[in-house]
Amino acid sequence: MEYIVSARKYRPMSFDTVVGQAALTTTLKNAVKSGKLAHAYLFCGPRGVGKTTCARIFAKAINCQNPTADGEACNECESCQSFNEQRSLNIFELDAASNNSVEHIKTLMEQTRIPPQLGKYKVFIIDEVHMLSTAAFNAFLKTLEEPPAHVIFILATTEKHKILPTILSRCQIYDFERMTVQNTIAHLKGVAEKEGIKYEEEALAVIAEKADGGMRDALSIFDQAASFCQGNITYQKVIEDLNVLDSEYYFQIVDLSLQNKVSEVMVLLNTIINKGFDGGLLVQGLAKHVRNVMMAKDPQTLSLLEVSEQARQRYQEQAQKAPLNFLYGALRVMNQCDINYRQSSNKRLLVELTLIEVAQLTQPDEGAGSGRKPRRLKSLFKNLVQQSQPEMKSASQVAAAETVQNPQSSGQAPESSDISTTPRPQETPKPSIKVSSLGMSFRRMRQMQNPKMQILPGTQGVEEKTEQESNDFTQEELELQWMSMCNRMPQRLSGIAARMKNMNPRIVELPAVELVVPNEIIKSEVETIRGSIVNTLKLYLHNSGITLSLRVAERQKQERVLTRREQFEEMVKQNPSVEKLWKVFDLELA
């Protein structure tokens, strides 16, 4: 006996046997009962949801000579029998994927002129209609809008957006829905019982989830699993056959993360990867699992779980243990990992860091009542940070300490009454207060009047510096500090900084520096920030006597470009023989 796959063997033959499209089948049955039929229908939706099947059932029903009271075909009249035996002359199926040219549409139009020999209508079912070319669509427009009275078109497509709006406006559009997991499981149960195959409901749930809303895909996977399991479809055999990660791992990861057992999570991750599963798929599956746990936490969202009844109970049990903040945080972390996974060069490390962070979401705060956030990955380096903190002192603290140890350097003489030979305990230096930091100074008033006169980055405090430095510097050091200063200049001075990089300051006579600028405009721009430039050079070259002079480069005299006539005249002046040659051969200047 010839073997027939389940997708063909158990294909619905009536509206009542169509799974998951109750609203559409009811509408079509009512149209058959009332006799109010449109001239063109468009069935659209994802793959394997019953578009072509419903088109065939509908075509058989409208040509049935004795339809039932519910609008179904009787399956007894000559029209129904000829359709069931695939010899009907009134129903034509056309695959638009391979017949998409204008010639094929013209051939179809010629067939519409012939009235039906048996029944009332000639039905043309055009599958994958979005594959028609633009020219074929245009040739089809007129006939589709005003076909003969005995012609009905049923178009089917998976990509509605590729069809021309002029075609859509001429059809009644029916949108088919994806198959739910529960509907798919129920249909697979019926098929298994008819075939005499034992099954576990969890195994059928895995098949339904793998099918992703397509009944044809579900039946194909069911046949594959039935062959592998030899008539007894179990959960373990199905996940082994389909290479699906066991959902038990997801439950274990969430339980271990709630207990902050990072080491156990890492061992479990290694076990999963050693079985050949990709880390990105693990993160995606875990994110879906956490989402289901969050949906199971509220009775109102429990209906959003597309899983079996047994799995739903497990989700509810874990939802009672998982805090809502943990679920939100885990989803956010795993979503970020999913975004960065393709770009990461070390994908396993990214997955490990993600799971570590998820496992630390419920750790207690560091220090009771400290108001700090829960510990994260950066807390692992807390001890190193604390060890390096005593060695780090700000510049102001160092300056204050030098003032206390050497008061004469600040210009203040110690009072005689305070001098004592008894050693005093070292006191913590108090922070010094500068007049410039109190809010307003003459220097800040000048900067407010001229915003361009602002100190460059790294020159604060140079003018207040009292120590005189007179270190010598070379031309190489001057050029190095000049280029570093240009790179540190703020964004608002990016234009003049780019020009200054092409200028080379030179030492005239230490510590005098000269800068040659190309023109007067650039010279005026440099003049506005010359004070800040000098302060920067003083600071980084350690010479407080540096001066900067600006000079505009001298323009070289440009020679005038001669025309060809002028060049010839110059040649004649230098060599009169050239003119004789010109006249003898009667030459012309090009």
PDB file of C-alpha atoms in Angstrom, residues 314-571:
ATOM      1  CA  ARG A 314       5.506  24.124  36.375  1.00  0.00           C
ATOM      2  CA  TYR A 315       5.672  27.743  35.221  1.00  0.00           C
ATOM      3  CA  GLN A 316       3.184  28.716  37.924  1.00  0.00           C
ATOM      4  CA  GLU A 317       5.226  26.950  40.594  1.00  0.00           C
ATOM      5  CA  GLN A 318       8.425  28.724  39.596  1.00  0.00           C
ATOM      6  CA  ALA A 319       6.622  32.058  39.265  1.00  0.00           C
ATOM      7  CA  GLN A 320       5.729  31.885  42.965  1.00  0.00           C
ATOM      8  CA  LYS A 321       9.447  31.747  43.860  1.00  0.00           C
ATOM      9  CA  ALA A 322      10.771  34.332  41.396  1.00  0.00           C
ATOM     10  CA  PRO A 323      10.466  38.043  42.362  1.00  0.00           C
ATOM     11  CA  LEU A 324       9.161  40.354  39.692  1.00  0.00           C
ATOM     12  CA  ASN A 325      12.287  42.565  39.847  1.00  0.00           C
ATOM     13  CA  PHE A 326      14.440  39.524  39.118  1.00  0.00           C
ATOM     14  CA  LEU A 327      12.372  38.656  36.048  1.00  0.00           C
ATOM     15  CA  TYR A 328      12.511  42.221  34.721  1.00  0.00           C
ATOM     16  CA  GLY A 329      16.270  42.426  35.270  1.00  0.00           C
ATOM     17  CA  ALA A 330      16.932  39.023  33.694  1.00  0.00           C
ATOM     18  CA  LEU A 331      14.936  39.908  30.585  1.00  0.00           C
ATOM     19  CA  ARG A 332      16.794  43.194  30.217  1.00  0.00           C
ATOM     20  CA  VAL A 333      20.224  41.567  30.588  1.00  0.00           C
ATOM     21  CA  MET A 334      19.466  38.718  28.173  1.00  0.00           C
ATOM     22  CA  ASN A 335      17.949  41.070  25.617  1.00  0.00           C
ATOM     23  CA  GLN A 336      21.168  43.102  25.658  1.00  0.00           C
ATOM     24  CA  CYS A 337      23.174  39.888  25.240  1.00  0.00           C
ATOM     25  CA  ASP A 338      21.030  38.886  22.263  1.00  0.00           C
ATOM     26  CA  ILE A 339      21.703  42.274  20.640  1.00  0.00           C
ATOM     27  CA  ASN A 340      25.496  42.042  21.127  1.00  0.00           C
ATOM     28  CA  TYR A 341      25.863  38.311  20.398  1.00  0.00           C
ATOM     29  CA  ARG A 342      26.499  38.527  16.654  1.00  0.00           C
ATOM     30  CA  GLN A 343      29.093  41.278  17.006  1.00  0.00           C
ATOM     31  CA  SER A 344      30.967  39.600  19.862  1.00  0.00           C
ATOM     32  CA  SER A 345      34.288  37.929  19.036  1.00  0.00           C
ATOM     33  CA  ASN A 346      34.167  35.799  22.216  1.00  0.00           C
ATOM     34  CA  LYS A 347      30.588  34.594  22.255  1.00  0.00           C
ATOM     35  CA  ARG A 348      30.963  32.092  25.072  1.00  0.00           C
ATOM     36  CA  LEU A 349      32.441  34.735  27.386  1.00  0.00           C
ATOM     37  CA  LEU A 350      29.502  37.037  26.610  1.00  0.00           C
ATOM     38  CA  VAL A 351      27.021  34.275  27.519  1.00  0.00           C
ATOM     39  CA  GLU A 352      28.937  33.468  30.717  1.00  0.00           C
ATOM     40  CA  LEU A 353      28.988  37.119  31.823  1.00  0.00           C
ATOM     41  CA  THR A 354      25.266  37.361  31.094  1.00  0.00           C
ATOM     42  CA  LEU A 355      24.428  34.325  33.228  1.00  0.00           C
ATOM     43  CA  ILE A 356      26.723  35.564  36.027  1.00  0.00           C
ATOM     44  CA  GLU A 357      24.922  38.887  36.062  1.00  0.00           C
ATOM     45  CA  VAL A 358      21.533  37.150  36.082  1.00  0.00           C
ATOM     46  CA  ALA A 359      22.673  34.984  38.997  1.00  0.00           C
ATOM     47  CA  GLN A 360      23.682  38.109  40.960  1.00  0.00           C
ATOM     48  CA  LEU A 361      20.403  39.981  40.530  1.00  0.00           C
ATOM     49  CA  THR A 362      18.998  38.769  43.858  1.00  0.00           C
ATOM     50  CA  GLN A 363      22.163  39.177  45.940  1.00  0.00           C
ATOM     51  CA  PRO A 364      21.676  41.174  49.169  1.00  0.00           C
ATOM     52  CA  ASP A 365      22.856  44.762  49.425  1.00  0.00           C
ATOM     53  CA  GLU A 366      26.444  45.435  50.463  1.00  0.00           C
ATOM     54  CA  GLY A 367      26.156  46.723  54.010  1.00  0.00           C
ATOM     55  CA  ALA A 368      22.880  46.986  55.831  1.00  0.00           C
ATOM     56  CA  GLY A 369      21.322  50.411  55.584  1.00  0.00           C
ATOM     57  CA  SER A 370      24.031  51.713  53.268  1.00  0.00           C
ATOM     58  CA  GLY A 371      21.530  52.434  50.540  1.00  0.00           C
ATOM     59  CA  ARG A 372      23.787  50.908  47.912  1.00  0.00           C
ATOM     60  CA  LYS A 373      22.535  49.008  44.910  1.00  0.00           C
ATOM     61  CA  PRO A 374      22.763  45.193  44.819  1.00  0.00           C
ATOM     62  CA  ARG A 375      26.202  43.854  43.985  1.00  0.00           C
ATOM     63  CA  ARG A 376      27.042  43.440  40.319  1.00  0.00           C
ATOM     64  CA  LEU A 377      30.063  42.285  38.339  1.00  0.00           C
ATOM     65  CA  LYS A 378      32.072  45.399  39.227  1.00  0.00           C
ATOM     66  CA  SER A 379      31.885  44.434  42.898  1.00  0.00           C
ATOM     67  CA  LEU A 380      34.392  41.670  42.172  1.00  0.00           C
ATOM     68  CA  PHE A 381      37.070  44.358  41.891  1.00  0.00           C
ATOM     69  CA  LYS A 382      36.135  46.154  45.106  1.00  0.00           C
ATOM     70  CA  ASN A 383      39.232  45.067  47.049  1.00  0.00           C
ATOM     71  CA  LEU A 384      41.599  46.199  44.299  1.00  0.00           C
ATOM     72  CA  VAL A 385      39.934  49.602  44.181  1.00  0.00           C
ATOM     73  CA  GLN A 386      40.163  50.028  47.955  1.00  0.00           C
ATOM     74  CA  GLN A 387      43.864  49.109  47.967  1.00  0.00           C
ATOM     75  CA  SER A 388      44.673  51.707  45.325  1.00  0.00           C
ATOM     76  CA  GLN A 389      42.625  54.528  46.888  1.00  0.00           C
ATOM     77  CA  PRO A 390      45.140  55.559  49.655  1.00  0.00           C
ATOM     78  CA  GLU A 391      47.827  56.091  47.008  1.00  0.00           C
ATOM     79  CA  MET A 392      45.665  58.423  44.956  1.00  0.00           C
ATOM     80  CA  LYS A 393      45.832  62.088  46.003  1.00  0.00           C
ATOM     81  CA  SER A 394      44.488  65.058  44.183  1.00  0.00           C
ATOM     82  CA  ALA A 395      46.713  67.898  43.036  1.00  0.00           C
ATOM     83  CA  SER A 396      45.112  70.301  45.524  1.00  0.00           C
ATOM     84  CA  GLN A 397      45.889  67.999  48.480  1.00  0.00           C
ATOM     85  CA  VAL A 398      49.541  67.696  47.409  1.00  0.00           C
ATOM     86  CA  ALA A 399      49.857  71.472  47.068  1.00  0.00           C
ATOM     87  CA  ALA A 400      48.274  72.008  50.480  1.00  0.00           C
ATOM     88  CA  ALA A 401      50.640  69.489  52.048  1.00  0.00           C
ATOM     89  CA  GLU A 402      53.660  71.252  50.506  1.00  0.00           C
ATOM     90  CA  THR A 403      52.424  74.586  51.888  1.00  0.00           C
ATOM     91  CA  VAL A 404      52.189  73.180  55.421  1.00  0.00           C
ATOM     92  CA  GLN A 405      55.630  71.558  55.253  1.00  0.00           C
ATOM     93  CA  ASN A 406      57.309  74.602  53.672  1.00  0.00           C
ATOM     94  CA  PRO A 407      55.409  77.778  54.673  1.00  0.00           C
ATOM     95  CA  GLN A 408      58.146  80.076  53.358  1.00  0.00           C
ATOM     96  CA  SER A 409      57.406  79.035  49.761  1.00  0.00           C
ATOM     97  CA  SER A 410      53.962  80.591  50.003  1.00  0.00           C
ATOM     98  CA  GLY A 411      55.337  83.956  51.095  1.00  0.00           C
ATOM     99  CA  GLN A 412      54.136  83.694  54.722  1.00  0.00           C
ATOM    100  CA  ALA A 413      56.670  84.060  57.532  1.00  0.00           C
ATOM    101  CA  PRO A 414      55.993  81.950  60.623  1.00  0.00           C
ATOM    102  CA  GLU A 415      55.239  83.811  63.815  1.00  0.00           C
ATOM    103  CA  SER A 416      57.891  83.585  66.590  1.00  0.00           C
ATOM    104  CA  SER A 417      55.337  82.718  69.225  1.00  0.00           C
ATOM    105  CA  ASP A 418      54.336  79.574  67.317  1.00  0.00           C
ATOM    106  CA  ILE A 419      57.872  78.225  66.925  1.00  0.00           C
ATOM    107  CA  SER A 420      58.638  75.341  69.219  1.00  0.00           C
ATOM    108  CA  THR A 421      61.298  72.680  69.285  1.00  0.00           C
ATOM    109  CA  THR A 422      58.790  70.105  70.469  1.00  0.00           C
ATOM    110  CA  PRO A 423      57.703  67.968  67.515  1.00  0.00           C
ATOM    111  CA  ARG A 424      54.027  68.283  66.776  1.00  0.00           C
ATOM    112  CA  PRO A 425      51.828  65.474  65.517  1.00  0.00           C
ATOM    113  CA  GLN A 426      51.173  65.725  61.788  1.00  0.00           C
ATOM    114  CA  GLU A 427      47.745  67.178  61.190  1.00  0.00           C
ATOM    115  CA  THR A 428      45.540  66.618  58.182  1.00  0.00           C
ATOM    116  CA  PRO A 429      46.003  69.598  55.846  1.00  0.00           C
ATOM    117  CA  LYS A 430      42.931  71.745  55.435  1.00  0.00           C
ATOM    118  CA  PRO A 431      41.821  72.497  51.899  1.00  0.00           C
ATOM    119  CA  SER A 432      42.922  75.929  50.737  1.00  0.00           C
ATOM    120  CA  ILE A 433      40.367  78.343  49.311  1.00  0.00           C
ATOM    121  CA  LYS A 434      41.188  80.512  46.322  1.00  0.00           C
ATOM    122  CA  VAL A 435      39.530  83.823  45.565  1.00  0.00           C
ATOM    123  CA  SER A 436      38.920  82.655  41.984  1.00  0.00           C
ATOM    124  CA  SER A 437      36.707  79.842  43.241  1.00  0.00           C
ATOM    125  CA  LEU A 438      34.346  82.119  45.200  1.00  0.00           C
ATOM    126  CA  GLY A 439      32.360  83.004  42.135  1.00  0.00           C
ATOM    127  CA  MET A 440      33.759  86.110  40.318  1.00  0.00           C
ATOM    128  CA  SER A 441      37.199  87.514  39.597  1.00  0.00           C
ATOM    129  CA  PHE A 442      38.675  90.066  37.204  1.00  0.00           C
ATOM    130  CA  ARG A 443      39.901  87.247  35.028  1.00  0.00           C
ATOM    131  CA  ARG A 444      36.443  85.651  34.810  1.00  0.00           C
ATOM    132  CA  MET A 445      34.935  89.066  34.017  1.00  0.00           C
ATOM    133  CA  ARG A 446      37.348  89.372  31.079  1.00  0.00           C
ATOM    134  CA  GLN A 447      36.381  85.893  29.891  1.00  0.00           C
ATOM    135  CA  MET A 448      32.682  86.756  30.079  1.00  0.00           C
ATOM    136  CA  GLN A 449      33.283  89.874  27.967  1.00  0.00           C
ATOM    137  CA  ASN A 450      35.323  87.883  25.423  1.00  0.00           C
ATOM    138  CA  PRO A 451      34.254  84.202  25.376  1.00  0.00           C
ATOM    139  CA  LYS A 452      37.164  83.281  23.102  1.00  0.00           C
ATOM    140  CA  MET A 453      39.666  84.172  25.820  1.00  0.00           C
ATOM    141  CA  GLN A 454      39.397  80.997  27.837  1.00  0.00           C
ATOM    142  CA  ILE A 455      42.213  78.859  29.119  1.00  0.00           C
ATOM    143  CA  LEU A 456      42.862  75.700  27.146  1.00  0.00           C
ATOM    144  CA  PRO A 457      42.512  72.304  28.876  1.00  0.00           C
ATOM    145  CA  GLY A 458      45.405  71.631  31.208  1.00  0.00           C
ATOM    146  CA  THR A 459      46.372  75.322  31.791  1.00  0.00           C
ATOM    147  CA  GLN A 460      44.213  76.089  34.829  1.00  0.00           C
ATOM    148  CA  GLY A 461      46.257  77.567  37.612  1.00  0.00           C
ATOM    149  CA  VAL A 462      49.269  78.586  35.525  1.00  0.00           C
ATOM    150  CA  GLU A 463      48.764  82.309  36.069  1.00  0.00           C
ATOM    151  CA  GLU A 464      48.463  81.823  39.828  1.00  0.00           C
ATOM    152  CA  LYS A 465      51.672  79.788  39.935  1.00  0.00           C
ATOM    153  CA  THR A 466      54.316  81.673  41.905  1.00  0.00           C
ATOM    154  CA  GLU A 467      57.340  79.417  41.359  1.00  0.00           C
ATOM    155  CA  GLN A 468      59.510  80.616  38.493  1.00  0.00           C
ATOM    156  CA  GLU A 469      60.823  77.883  36.173  1.00  0.00           C
ATOM    157  CA  SER A 470      63.497  78.376  33.529  1.00  0.00           C
ATOM    158  CA  ASN A 471      64.184  74.927  32.108  1.00  0.00           C
ATOM    159  CA  ASP A 472      65.662  74.798  28.638  1.00  0.00           C
ATOM    160  CA  PHE A 473      63.830  72.981  25.890  1.00  0.00           C
ATOM    161  CA  THR A 474      64.659  71.806  22.394  1.00  0.00           C
ATOM    162  CA  GLN A 475      62.894  72.339  19.069  1.00  0.00           C
ATOM    163  CA  GLU A 476      61.643  68.721  19.148  1.00  0.00           C
ATOM    164  CA  GLU A 477      60.105  69.201  22.600  1.00  0.00           C
ATOM    165  CA  LEU A 478      58.481  72.433  21.451  1.00  0.00           C
ATOM    166  CA  GLU A 479      56.910  70.720  18.417  1.00  0.00           C
ATOM    167  CA  LEU A 480      55.756  67.769  20.545  1.00  0.00           C
ATOM    168  CA  GLN A 481      54.006  69.957  23.107  1.00  0.00           C
ATOM    169  CA  TRP A 482      52.547  72.107  20.325  1.00  0.00           C
ATOM    170  CA  MET A 483      50.927  69.098  18.670  1.00  0.00           C
ATOM    171  CA  SER A 484      49.672  67.767  22.045  1.00  0.00           C
ATOM    172  CA  MET A 485      48.133  71.156  22.807  1.00  0.00           C
ATOM    173  CA  CYS A 486      46.320  71.189  19.446  1.00  0.00           C
ATOM    174  CA  ASN A 487      44.889  67.723  20.135  1.00  0.00           C
ATOM    175  CA  ARG A 488      43.586  68.831  23.564  1.00  0.00           C
ATOM    176  CA  MET A 489      41.870  71.975  22.343  1.00  0.00           C
ATOM    177  CA  PRO A 490      38.063  71.987  22.911  1.00  0.00           C
ATOM    178  CA  GLN A 491      35.481  71.318  20.212  1.00  0.00           C
ATOM    179  CA  ARG A 492      34.627  75.000  19.780  1.00  0.00           C
ATOM    180  CA  LEU A 493      38.227  75.651  18.659  1.00  0.00           C
ATOM    181  CA  SER A 494      38.479  72.644  16.350  1.00  0.00           C
ATOM    182  CA  GLY A 495      38.827  74.853  13.256  1.00  0.00           C
ATOM    183  CA  ILE A 496      41.809  76.881  14.450  1.00  0.00           C
ATOM    184  CA  ALA A 497      43.299  73.746  16.037  1.00  0.00           C
ATOM    185  CA  ALA A 498      43.333  71.991  12.647  1.00  0.00           C
ATOM    186  CA  ARG A 499      45.150  74.980  11.102  1.00  0.00           C
ATOM    187  CA  MET A 500      47.619  75.213  13.980  1.00  0.00           C
ATOM    188  CA  LYS A 501      48.623  71.559  13.441  1.00  0.00           C
ATOM    189  CA  ASN A 502      50.050  72.604  10.052  1.00  0.00           C
ATOM    190  CA  MET A 503      52.095  75.448  11.605  1.00  0.00           C
ATOM    191  CA  ASN A 504      55.585  74.806  12.984  1.00  0.00           C
ATOM    192  CA  PRO A 505      56.695  77.104  15.817  1.00  0.00           C
ATOM    193  CA  ARG A 506      60.449  77.647  16.055  1.00  0.00           C
ATOM    194  CA  ILE A 507      62.781  78.856  18.765  1.00  0.00           C
ATOM    195  CA  VAL A 508      64.200  82.299  17.910  1.00  0.00           C
ATOM    196  CA  GLU A 509      66.268  82.701  21.072  1.00  0.00           C
ATOM    197  CA  LEU A 510      65.421  80.806  24.244  1.00  0.00           C
ATOM    198  CA  PRO A 511      62.803  81.193  25.556  1.00  0.00           C
ATOM    199  CA  ALA A 512      61.336  83.296  22.712  1.00  0.00           C
ATOM    200  CA  VAL A 513      59.161  81.387  20.223  1.00  0.00           C
ATOM    201  CA  GLU A 514      58.028  82.589  16.803  1.00  0.00           C
ATOM    202  CA  LEU A 515      55.024  81.272  14.856  1.00  0.00           C
ATOM    203  CA  VAL A 516      54.648  81.941  11.130  1.00  0.00           C
ATOM    204  CA  VAL A 517      50.988  82.110  10.031  1.00  0.00           C
ATOM    205  CA  PRO A 518      49.798  82.045   6.394  1.00  0.00           C
ATOM    206  CA  ASN A 519      47.612  85.189   6.428  1.00  0.00           C
ATOM    207  CA  GLU A 520      46.185  88.013   8.521  1.00  0.00           C
ATOM    208  CA  ILE A 521      42.843  86.256   9.147  1.00  0.00           C
ATOM    209  CA  ILE A 522      44.471  83.265  10.840  1.00  0.00           C
ATOM    210  CA  LYS A 523      46.787  85.614  12.701  1.00  0.00           C
ATOM    211  CA  SER A 524      43.810  87.440  14.235  1.00  0.00           C
ATOM    212  CA  GLU A 525      42.257  84.120  15.292  1.00  0.00           C
ATOM    213  CA  VAL A 526      45.463  82.960  16.953  1.00  0.00           C
ATOM    214  CA  GLU A 527      45.806  86.355  18.670  1.00  0.00           C
ATOM    215  CA  THR A 528      42.544  85.767  20.554  1.00  0.00           C
ATOM    216  CA  ILE A 529      43.930  82.636  22.236  1.00  0.00           C
ATOM    217  CA  ARG A 530      47.655  83.553  22.334  1.00  0.00           C
ATOM    218  CA  GLY A 531      47.571  84.022  26.105  1.00  0.00           C
ATOM    219  CA  SER A 532      46.222  80.519  26.617  1.00  0.00           C
ATOM    220  CA  ILE A 533      48.786  79.115  24.175  1.00  0.00           C
ATOM    221  CA  VAL A 534      51.648  80.756  26.061  1.00  0.00           C
ATOM    222  CA  ASN A 535      50.312  79.493  29.413  1.00  0.00           C
ATOM    223  CA  THR A 536      50.115  75.942  28.022  1.00  0.00           C
ATOM    224  CA  LEU A 537      53.683  76.056  26.714  1.00  0.00           C
ATOM    225  CA  LYS A 538      54.927  77.479  30.037  1.00  0.00           C
ATOM    226  CA  LEU A 539      53.262  74.655  31.939  1.00  0.00           C
ATOM    227  CA  TYR A 540      54.402  71.712  29.842  1.00  0.00           C
ATOM    228  CA  LEU A 541      57.858  73.031  28.856  1.00  0.00           C
ATOM    229  CA  HIS A 542      58.549  74.152  32.475  1.00  0.00           C
ATOM    230  CA  ASN A 543      59.721  77.622  31.463  1.00  0.00           C
ATOM    231  CA  SER A 544      57.832  80.650  32.737  1.00  0.00           C
ATOM    232  CA  GLY A 545      59.677  83.062  30.462  1.00  0.00           C
ATOM    233  CA  ILE A 546      58.288  81.781  27.180  1.00  0.00           C
ATOM    234  CA  THR A 547      56.999  84.439  24.785  1.00  0.00           C
ATOM    235  CA  LEU A 548      55.191  83.934  21.497  1.00  0.00           C
ATOM    236  CA  SER A 549      55.397  86.259  18.511  1.00  0.00           C
ATOM    237  CA  LEU A 550      53.305  85.981  15.372  1.00  0.00           C
ATOM    238  CA  ARG A 551      54.474  86.773  11.851  1.00  0.00           C
ATOM    239  CA  VAL A 552      52.639  86.571   8.537  1.00  0.00           C
ATOM    240  CA  ALA A 553      54.513  84.594   5.901  1.00  0.00           C
ATOM    241  CA  GLU A 554      55.874  86.595   2.982  1.00  0.00           C
ATOM    242  CA  ARG A 555      54.255  85.924  -0.328  1.00  0.00           C
ATOM    243  CA  GLN A 556      56.488  84.821  -3.139  1.00  0.00           C
ATOM    244  CA  LYS A 557      56.218  86.652  -6.421  1.00  0.00           C
ATOM    245  CA  GLN A 558      54.076  84.677  -8.822  1.00  0.00           C
ATOM    246  CA  GLU A 559      55.054  84.549 -12.466  1.00  0.00           C
ATOM    247  CA  ARG A 560      52.378  85.251 -15.008  1.00  0.00           C
ATOM    248  CA  VAL A 561      51.348  82.322 -17.181  1.00  0.00           C
ATOM    249  CA  LEU A 562      52.055  83.080 -20.831  1.00  0.00           C
ATOM    250  CA  THR A 563      49.703  82.274 -23.680  1.00  0.00           C
ATOM    251  CA  ARG A 564      50.843  80.240 -26.680  1.00  0.00           C
ATOM    252  CA  ARG A 565      51.228  83.422 -28.757  1.00  0.00           C
ATOM    253  CA  GLU A 566      53.355  85.040 -26.046  1.00  0.00           C
ATOM    254  CA  GLN A 567      55.449  81.883 -25.708  1.00  0.00           C
ATOM    255  CA  PHE A 568      56.085  81.925 -29.463  1.00  0.00           C
ATOM    256  CA  GLU A 569      57.124  85.580 -29.380  1.00  0.00           C
ATOM    257  CA  GLU A 570      59.578  84.870 -26.582  1.00  0.00           C
ATOM    258  CA  MET A 571      61.046  82.002 -28.618  1.00  0.00           C
TER     259      MET A 571
END
